[in-house]
mmCIF file of C-alpha atoms in Angstrom:
data_model
loop_
_atom_site.group_PDB
_atom_site.id
_atom_site.type_symbol
_atom_site.label_atom_id
_atom_site.label_comp_id
_atom_site.label_asym_id
_atom_site.label_seq_id
_atom_site.Cartn_x
_atom_site.Cartn_y
_atom_site.Cartn_z
ATOM 1 C CA MET A 1 -41.562 -16.064 -46.597
ATOM 2 C CA HIS A 2 -45.232 -16.682 -45.911
ATOM 3 C CA SER A 3 -48.240 -16.766 -48.081
ATOM 4 C CA SER A 4 -50.678 -14.291 -46.573
ATOM 5 C CA ASP A 5 -53.386 -16.791 -45.718
ATOM 6 C CA SER A 6 -51.741 -20.066 -44.737
ATOM 7 C CA GLY A 7 -48.792 -18.963 -42.590
ATOM 8 C CA ARG A 8 -46.706 -21.590 -44.370
ATOM 9 C CA PRO A 9 -43.645 -20.839 -46.518
ATOM 10 C CA GLU A 10 -44.362 -19.684 -50.055
ATOM 11 C CA ALA A 11 -43.388 -21.754 -53.046
ATOM 12 C CA ALA A 12 -39.649 -22.198 -53.471
ATOM 13 C CA ASP A 13 -39.709 -20.266 -56.764
ATOM 14 C CA ALA A 14 -40.853 -17.057 -55.014
ATOM 15 C CA ALA A 15 -37.605 -15.199 -54.267
ATOM 16 C CA PRO A 16 -37.681 -13.675 -50.790
ATOM 17 C CA VAL A 17 -37.289 -9.908 -50.427
ATOM 18 C CA CYS A 18 -36.095 -8.216 -47.255
ATOM 19 C CA PRO A 19 -39.072 -6.805 -45.344
ATOM 20 C CA ARG A 20 -36.975 -3.909 -44.006
ATOM 21 C CA CYS A 21 -35.034 -2.678 -47.071
ATOM 22 C CA ALA A 22 -36.636 -4.505 -50.056
ATOM 23 C CA HIS A 23 -33.282 -6.010 -51.113
ATOM 24 C CA GLY A 24 -33.451 -9.270 -53.028
ATOM 25 C CA GLY A 25 -30.229 -10.654 -51.576
ATOM 26 C CA VAL A 26 -31.708 -12.849 -48.871
ATOM 27 C CA ARG A 27 -30.001 -16.023 -47.679
ATOM 28 C CA THR A 28 -31.071 -18.878 -45.457
ATOM 29 C CA VAL A 29 -28.932 -19.074 -42.310
ATOM 30 C CA ALA A 30 -30.748 -21.834 -40.392
ATOM 31 C CA HIS A 31 -33.429 -24.505 -40.737
ATOM 32 C CA SER A 32 -35.753 -25.873 -38.081
ATOM 33 C CA PRO A 33 -34.740 -29.126 -36.378
ATOM 34 C CA VAL A 34 -37.901 -30.630 -37.867
ATOM 35 C CA PRO A 35 -37.478 -30.329 -41.657
ATOM 36 C CA GLY A 36 -39.751 -27.868 -43.426
ATOM 37 C CA VAL A 37 -41.197 -26.142 -40.352
ATOM 38 C CA TRP A 38 -39.272 -22.839 -40.510
ATOM 39 C CA GLN A 39 -36.124 -21.133 -41.778
ATOM 40 C CA VAL A 40 -34.143 -18.168 -40.515
ATOM 41 C CA LEU A 41 -33.411 -15.705 -43.322
ATOM 42 C CA GLN A 42 -30.989 -12.770 -43.425
ATOM 43 C CA CYS A 43 -30.729 -9.772 -45.739
ATOM 44 C CA ALA A 44 -27.268 -9.287 -47.239
ATOM 45 C CA ARG A 45 -27.671 -5.481 -47.341
ATOM 46 C CA CYS A 46 -29.195 -4.411 -43.995
ATOM 47 C CA LEU A 47 -28.521 -7.651 -42.062
ATOM 48 C CA TYR A 48 -32.143 -7.935 -40.854
ATOM 49 C CA MET A 49 -32.952 -11.514 -39.784
ATOM 50 C CA TRP A 50 -36.328 -13.187 -39.425
ATOM 51 C CA ARG A 51 -37.889 -16.598 -39.042
ATOM 52 C CA THR A 52 -40.377 -17.568 -41.729
ATOM 53 C CA THR A 53 -43.032 -18.358 -39.108
ATOM 54 C CA GLU A 54 -43.123 -14.805 -37.744
ATOM 55 C CA PRO A 55 -46.184 -12.623 -38.474
ATOM 56 C CA ALA A 56 -46.521 -10.778 -41.780
ATOM 57 C CA ARG A 57 -45.517 -7.459 -40.152
ATOM 58 C CA ARG A 58 -42.033 -9.003 -39.711
ATOM 59 C CA THR A 59 -41.769 -11.086 -42.882
ATOM 60 C CA ARG A 60 -43.501 -9.214 -45.737
ATOM 61 C CA ARG A 61 -42.354 -5.865 -47.117
ATOM 62 C CA GLU A 62 -45.890 -4.615 -47.718
ATOM 63 C CA ASP A 63 -46.829 -5.324 -44.092
ATOM 64 C CA TYR A 64 -43.570 -4.168 -42.469
ATOM 65 C CA PRO A 65 -44.139 -0.927 -40.462
ATOM 66 C CA ALA A 66 -43.355 2.076 -42.679
ATOM 67 C CA GLN A 67 -41.522 3.936 -39.900
ATOM 68 C CA PHE A 68 -38.939 1.113 -39.715
ATOM 69 C CA ARG A 69 -38.393 0.588 -43.443
ATOM 70 C CA LEU A 70 -34.997 1.465 -44.894
ATOM 71 C CA THR A 71 -33.884 2.497 -48.351
ATOM 72 C CA GLU A 72 -30.495 1.952 -49.951
ATOM 73 C CA HIS A 73 -29.801 5.665 -49.304
ATOM 74 C CA ASP A 74 -30.713 5.321 -45.602
ATOM 75 C CA ILE A 75 -28.232 2.476 -45.233
ATOM 76 C CA ALA A 76 -25.444 4.208 -47.193
ATOM 77 C CA THR A 77 -25.729 7.394 -45.133
ATOM 78 C CA ALA A 78 -26.336 5.826 -41.720
ATOM 79 C CA ALA A 79 -24.062 6.673 -38.839
ATOM 80 C CA GLU A 80 -21.549 3.997 -38.002
ATOM 81 C CA VAL A 81 -22.997 1.249 -35.845
ATOM 82 C CA PRO A 82 -21.127 1.087 -32.527
ATOM 83 C CA ALA A 83 -19.220 -2.048 -31.637
ATOM 84 C CA VAL A 84 -20.678 -4.377 -29.052
ATOM 85 C CA PRO A 85 -18.820 -3.787 -25.784
ATOM 86 C CA PRO A 86 -16.961 -6.671 -24.151
ATOM 87 C CA LEU A 87 -18.855 -8.766 -21.618
ATOM 88 C CA ARG A 88 -18.550 -7.715 -17.998
ATOM 89 C CA THR A 89 -16.658 -10.027 -15.719
ATOM 90 C CA ARG A 90 -18.364 -11.171 -12.560
#
């Protein structure tokens, strides 16, 4: 996650929270090729993914657009997500 003024990752002791659903179960799925530049994080509940260098509106719950926020109830009662169709052959 970012500190609001520097754009750099927050201290390691600050547990990341999902910007979309406020869940605390966030894991790191990738690191930048240059150590310490960015990470890709993913929420275990809603599966939202973001890079730590993205703007606050994508990385911080308080700045995430309200119309796109989810609650635990929203996720539990959501319609089934359709499967990705197979690739077309050329």
